[in-house]
PDB file of C-alpha atoms in Angstrom:
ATOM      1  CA  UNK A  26     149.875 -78.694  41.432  1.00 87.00           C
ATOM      2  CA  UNK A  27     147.043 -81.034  41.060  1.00 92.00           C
ATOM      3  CA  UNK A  28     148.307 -83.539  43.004  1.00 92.00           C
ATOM      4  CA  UNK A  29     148.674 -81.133  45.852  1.00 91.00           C
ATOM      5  CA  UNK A  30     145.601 -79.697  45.166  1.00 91.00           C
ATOM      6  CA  UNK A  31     143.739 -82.968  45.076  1.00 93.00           C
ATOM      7  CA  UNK A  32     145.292 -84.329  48.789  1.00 92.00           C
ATOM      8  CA  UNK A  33     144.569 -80.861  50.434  1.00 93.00           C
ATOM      9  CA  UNK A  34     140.788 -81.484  49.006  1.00 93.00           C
ATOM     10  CA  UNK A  35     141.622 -85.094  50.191  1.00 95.00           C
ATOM     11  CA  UNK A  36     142.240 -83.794  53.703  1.00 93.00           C
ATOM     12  CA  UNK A  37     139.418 -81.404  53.353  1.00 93.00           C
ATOM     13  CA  UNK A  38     141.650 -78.445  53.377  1.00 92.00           C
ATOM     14  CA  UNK A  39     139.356 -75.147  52.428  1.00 84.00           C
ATOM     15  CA  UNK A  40     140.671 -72.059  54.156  1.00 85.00           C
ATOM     16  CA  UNK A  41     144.406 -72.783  53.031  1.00 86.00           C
ATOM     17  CA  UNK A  42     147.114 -73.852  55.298  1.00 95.00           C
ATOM     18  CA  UNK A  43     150.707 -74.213  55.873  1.00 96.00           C
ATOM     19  CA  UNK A  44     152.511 -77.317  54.583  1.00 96.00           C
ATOM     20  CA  UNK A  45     155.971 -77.964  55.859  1.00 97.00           C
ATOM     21  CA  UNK A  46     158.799 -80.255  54.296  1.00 97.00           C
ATOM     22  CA  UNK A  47     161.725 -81.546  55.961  1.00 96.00           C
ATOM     23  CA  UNK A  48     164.307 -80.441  53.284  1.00 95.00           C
ATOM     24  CA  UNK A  49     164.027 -77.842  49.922  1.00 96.00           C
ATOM     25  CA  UNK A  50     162.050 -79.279  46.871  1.00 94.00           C
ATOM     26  CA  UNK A  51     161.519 -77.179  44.332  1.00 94.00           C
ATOM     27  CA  UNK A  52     158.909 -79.229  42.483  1.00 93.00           C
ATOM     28  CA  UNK A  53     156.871 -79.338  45.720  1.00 92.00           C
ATOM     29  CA  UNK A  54     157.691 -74.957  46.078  1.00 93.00           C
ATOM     30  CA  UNK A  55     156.338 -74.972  42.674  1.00 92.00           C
ATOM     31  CA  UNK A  56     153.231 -76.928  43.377  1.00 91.00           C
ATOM     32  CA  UNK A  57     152.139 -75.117  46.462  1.00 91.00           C
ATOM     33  CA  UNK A  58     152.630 -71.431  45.406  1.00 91.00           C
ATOM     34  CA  UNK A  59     149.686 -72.159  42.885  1.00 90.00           C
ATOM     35  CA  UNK A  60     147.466 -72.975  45.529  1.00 92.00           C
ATOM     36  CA  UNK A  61     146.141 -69.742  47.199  1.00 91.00           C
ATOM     37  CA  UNK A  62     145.983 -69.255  50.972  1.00 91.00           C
ATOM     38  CA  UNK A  63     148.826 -72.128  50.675  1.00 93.00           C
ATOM     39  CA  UNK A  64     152.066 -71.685  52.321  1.00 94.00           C
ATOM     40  CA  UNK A  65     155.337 -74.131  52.256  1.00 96.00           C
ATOM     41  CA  UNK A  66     158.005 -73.894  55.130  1.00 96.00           C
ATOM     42  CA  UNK A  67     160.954 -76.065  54.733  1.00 97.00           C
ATOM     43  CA  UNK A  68     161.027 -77.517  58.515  1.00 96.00           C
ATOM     44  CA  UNK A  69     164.564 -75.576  59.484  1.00 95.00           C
ATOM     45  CA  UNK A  70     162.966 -72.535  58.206  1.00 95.00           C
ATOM     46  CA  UNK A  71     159.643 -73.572  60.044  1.00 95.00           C
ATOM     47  CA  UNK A  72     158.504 -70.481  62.779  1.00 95.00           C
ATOM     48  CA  UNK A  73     155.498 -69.260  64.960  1.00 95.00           C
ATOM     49  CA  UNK A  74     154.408 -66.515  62.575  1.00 95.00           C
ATOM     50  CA  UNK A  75     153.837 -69.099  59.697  1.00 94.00           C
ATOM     51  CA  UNK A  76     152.033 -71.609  62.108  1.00 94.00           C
ATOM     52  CA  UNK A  77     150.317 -69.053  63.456  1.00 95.00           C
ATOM     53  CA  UNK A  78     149.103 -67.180  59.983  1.00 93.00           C
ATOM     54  CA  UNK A  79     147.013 -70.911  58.979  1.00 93.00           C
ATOM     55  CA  UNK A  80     144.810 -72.450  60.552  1.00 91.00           C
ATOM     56  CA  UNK A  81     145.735 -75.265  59.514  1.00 95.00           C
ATOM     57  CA  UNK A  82     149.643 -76.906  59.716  1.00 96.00           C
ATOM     58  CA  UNK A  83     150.448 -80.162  57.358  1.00 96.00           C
ATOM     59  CA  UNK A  84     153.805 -82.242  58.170  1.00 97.00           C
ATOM     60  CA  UNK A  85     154.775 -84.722  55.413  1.00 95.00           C
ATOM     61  CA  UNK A  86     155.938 -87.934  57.607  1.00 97.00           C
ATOM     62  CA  UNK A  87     159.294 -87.108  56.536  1.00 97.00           C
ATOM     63  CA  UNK A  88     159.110 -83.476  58.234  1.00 97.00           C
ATOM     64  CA  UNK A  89     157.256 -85.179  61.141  1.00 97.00           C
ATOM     65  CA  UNK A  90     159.822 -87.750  61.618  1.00 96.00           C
ATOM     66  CA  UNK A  91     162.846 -85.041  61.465  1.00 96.00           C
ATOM     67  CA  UNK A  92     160.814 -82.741  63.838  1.00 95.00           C
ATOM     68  CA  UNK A  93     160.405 -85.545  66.667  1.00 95.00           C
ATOM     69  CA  UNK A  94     164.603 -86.741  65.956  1.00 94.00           C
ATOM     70  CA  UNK A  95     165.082 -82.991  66.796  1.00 91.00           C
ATOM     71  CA  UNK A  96     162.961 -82.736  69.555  1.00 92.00           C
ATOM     72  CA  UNK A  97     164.264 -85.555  71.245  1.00 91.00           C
ATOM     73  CA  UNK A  98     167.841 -84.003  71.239  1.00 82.00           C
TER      74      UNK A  98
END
């Protein structure tokens, strides 16, 4: 949790956000449901109402780099 918590503040995240994954993680489920106003989406799970409910949307490179493979199929 305090590594999360520490690049949110890093990215100066204040109103909580939305970070999405490209696969499950349960150490990274665990460290974001401490954070409130923090959501995780697993990028298959990924949808407009959790986009849409943050202001603010955080890709890990790995989710970015799965999200543009799919995109480009």
């Amino acid at each position: 949790t305090k590594d999360v918590a520490s690049t949110l503040k890093n990215l100066k995240v204040t109103s909580g956000c939305l970070v999405v994954i490209p696969e499950y993680n349960e150490n990274a489920l665990k460290s974001c449901r401490n954070i409130p106003a923090t959501d995780l989406s697993v990028l298959s799970d990924l949808n407009a109402y959790n986009v849409l409910r943050r202001k603010q949307v955080i890709f890990t490179k790995a989710a970015l780099e799965a999200l543009a493979e799919e995109v480009k199929k």
